[in-house]
Amino acid sequence: MHELSMAQGILDSVIENAEKNNATQVTKVVIEIGRLAMLNPEQVKFMLGVLNEDTIASNAEFVIEEIPAEIKCKDCDFEGEAIIDDRDHYMPAIKCPKCDSYMIDVINGKDVIVKNIIIDKEDEN
C-alpha cells in the first residue's frame, strides 16, 4: 500500500501549510503525480478522502493531474513523451518513440507535487 503512505505524506504537508497560513478550512488541493511515480492516482485520491476525516481538509476537493513521462534519448536525441510498457508495475520498460531505444534519460514524470492548496481563513479584521 504505497499509495496509503504517500497520501498520508501529502495530507500532512497540506495541513501543515494550511495551518501556517491560518486556514480554517482547506477547500481544494491540486496534486501532480508523475506517470513514473509508481502510484495509482485513483487510489491516492481515495486514500486522501479517507485520511482527511476530522481534519481541516475534511471537505476538500482533491484534484489529481497525471504528468506524462518525458525522456531524452541517448541514441537519437529525441526529447519528449516516452513509450511506457507498464505491464510490470514495479519495473516499467521505457523507450524512445522515435528509434525504440531503451537508452534514455528520464527528464520528467517521476515526481509527486502538491501544486496548489486553496484555503478559507478567518477575517483578520
Short mmCIF file of C-alpha atoms in Angstrom, two decimals:
data_model
loop_
_atom_site.label_atom_id
_atom_site.label_comp_id
_atom_site.label_asym_id
_atom_site.label_seq_id
_atom_site.Cartn_x
_atom_site.Cartn_y
_atom_site.Cartn_z
CA MET A 1 0.00 0.00 0.00
CA HIS A 2 2.49 2.58 -1.21
CA GLU A 3 -0.47 4.85 -2.00
CA LEU A 4 -1.50 4.96 1.66
CA SER A 5 1.85 6.24 2.91
CA MET A 6 2.09 8.72 0.03
CA ALA A 7 -1.45 10.01 0.68
CA GLN A 8 -0.62 10.44 4.38
CA GLY A 9 2.51 12.42 3.49
CA ILE A 10 0.57 14.62 1.07
CA LEU A 11 -2.19 15.27 3.61
CA ASP A 12 0.32 16.05 6.38
CA SER A 13 2.04 18.58 4.10
CA VAL A 14 -1.27 20.16 3.06
CA ILE A 15 -2.48 20.53 6.66
CA GLU A 16 0.88 21.87 7.87
CA ASN A 17 0.98 24.51 5.14
CA ALA A 18 -2.67 25.43 5.61
CA GLU A 19 -2.20 25.88 9.37
CA LYS A 20 0.91 28.04 8.79
CA ASN A 21 -1.37 30.30 6.74
CA ASN A 22 -4.07 30.46 9.44
CA ALA A 23 -6.54 28.36 7.44
CA THR A 24 -9.88 27.45 8.91
CA GLN A 25 -10.56 25.02 6.09
CA VAL A 26 -8.86 23.53 3.04
CA THR A 27 -11.26 23.66 0.11
CA LYS A 28 -9.21 22.32 -2.79
CA VAL A 29 -5.86 20.63 -3.35
CA VAL A 30 -4.27 20.09 -6.77
CA ILE A 31 -1.68 17.32 -6.89
CA GLU A 32 0.57 16.35 -9.79
CA ILE A 33 1.51 12.67 -9.95
CA GLY A 34 4.14 11.65 -12.48
CA ARG A 35 3.39 8.59 -14.58
CA LEU A 36 6.63 7.03 -13.31
CA ALA A 37 5.90 7.69 -9.63
CA MET A 38 4.54 4.13 -9.46
CA LEU A 39 1.30 5.31 -7.85
CA ASN A 40 -2.28 4.70 -8.83
CA PRO A 41 -3.82 8.22 -8.90
CA GLU A 42 -7.33 6.95 -8.14
CA GLN A 43 -6.10 5.03 -5.11
CA VAL A 44 -4.21 8.09 -3.84
CA LYS A 45 -7.37 10.18 -4.25
CA PHE A 46 -9.43 7.55 -2.41
CA MET A 47 -6.91 7.37 0.44
CA LEU A 48 -6.88 11.17 0.77
CA GLY A 49 -10.67 11.08 1.07
CA VAL A 50 -10.42 8.55 3.91
CA LEU A 51 -7.49 10.14 5.74
CA ASN A 52 -8.86 13.69 5.65
CA GLU A 53 -11.78 12.93 8.00
CA ASP A 54 -11.79 15.08 11.14
CA THR A 55 -9.16 17.47 9.75
CA ILE A 56 -9.35 20.99 8.31
CA ALA A 57 -9.24 19.25 4.91
CA SER A 58 -12.31 17.10 5.57
CA ASN A 59 -14.36 18.84 2.86
CA ALA A 60 -11.52 19.43 0.42
CA GLU A 61 -11.74 18.55 -3.25
CA PHE A 62 -8.63 16.64 -4.32
CA VAL A 63 -7.71 17.07 -7.98
CA ILE A 64 -5.10 14.71 -9.37
CA GLU A 65 -3.24 15.69 -12.54
CA GLU A 66 -1.23 12.88 -14.12
CA ILE A 67 2.07 14.08 -15.59
CA PRO A 68 3.39 12.12 -18.59
CA ALA A 69 6.88 10.64 -18.65
CA GLU A 70 9.27 12.72 -20.72
CA ILE A 71 12.64 11.46 -21.87
CA LYS A 72 15.77 12.41 -23.75
CA CYS A 73 17.06 9.60 -25.95
CA LYS A 74 20.80 8.97 -25.81
CA ASP A 75 20.76 7.35 -29.28
CA CYS A 76 18.73 9.76 -31.43
CA ASP A 77 18.43 12.88 -29.20
CA PHE A 78 14.62 12.72 -29.24
CA GLU A 79 13.16 14.73 -26.39
CA GLY A 80 9.51 14.33 -25.44
CA GLU A 81 6.90 11.89 -24.20
CA ALA A 82 8.09 8.31 -23.77
CA ILE A 83 6.54 4.98 -24.63
CA ILE A 84 5.94 3.05 -21.40
CA ASP A 85 5.20 -0.64 -21.10
CA ASP A 86 3.97 -0.82 -17.52
CA ARG A 87 2.55 -4.33 -17.54
CA ASP A 88 5.07 -4.96 -14.77
CA HIS A 89 4.01 -2.23 -12.32
CA TYR A 90 7.30 -2.47 -10.41
CA MET A 91 9.62 -2.34 -13.42
CA PRO A 92 8.14 -0.46 -16.39
CA ALA A 93 10.03 -0.56 -19.68
CA ILE A 94 10.57 2.95 -21.04
CA LYS A 95 11.67 3.52 -24.60
CA CYS A 96 12.07 6.21 -27.22
CA PRO A 97 9.06 6.54 -29.55
CA LYS A 98 11.34 7.64 -32.40
CA CYS A 99 14.00 4.90 -32.50
CA ASP A 100 12.74 2.30 -29.97
CA SER A 101 15.92 2.64 -27.91
CA TYR A 102 15.90 1.94 -24.19
CA MET A 103 18.97 4.17 -23.73
CA ILE A 104 17.15 7.18 -22.31
CA ASP A 105 17.29 9.72 -19.52
CA VAL A 106 14.01 10.48 -17.75
CA ILE A 107 13.55 14.26 -17.55
CA ASN A 108 10.00 14.44 -16.17
CA GLY A 109 7.28 12.22 -14.75
CA LYS A 110 8.73 10.75 -11.54
CA ASP A 111 7.61 13.40 -9.05
CA VAL A 112 4.62 13.87 -6.79
CA ILE A 113 3.95 17.56 -6.22
CA VAL A 114 1.32 19.42 -4.22
CA LYS A 115 0.76 22.11 -6.83
CA ASN A 116 -1.92 24.23 -5.19
CA ILE A 117 -3.75 24.44 -1.86
CA ILE A 118 -6.86 26.61 -1.68
CA ILE A 119 -7.94 27.57 1.82
CA ASP A 120 -10.52 29.59 3.73
CA LYS A 121 -9.27 31.67 6.61
CA GLU A 122 -10.74 33.83 9.29
CA ASP A 123 -11.02 37.52 8.61
CA GLU A 124 -8.17 39.32 10.28
CA ASN A 125 -10.25 42.45 10.91
#
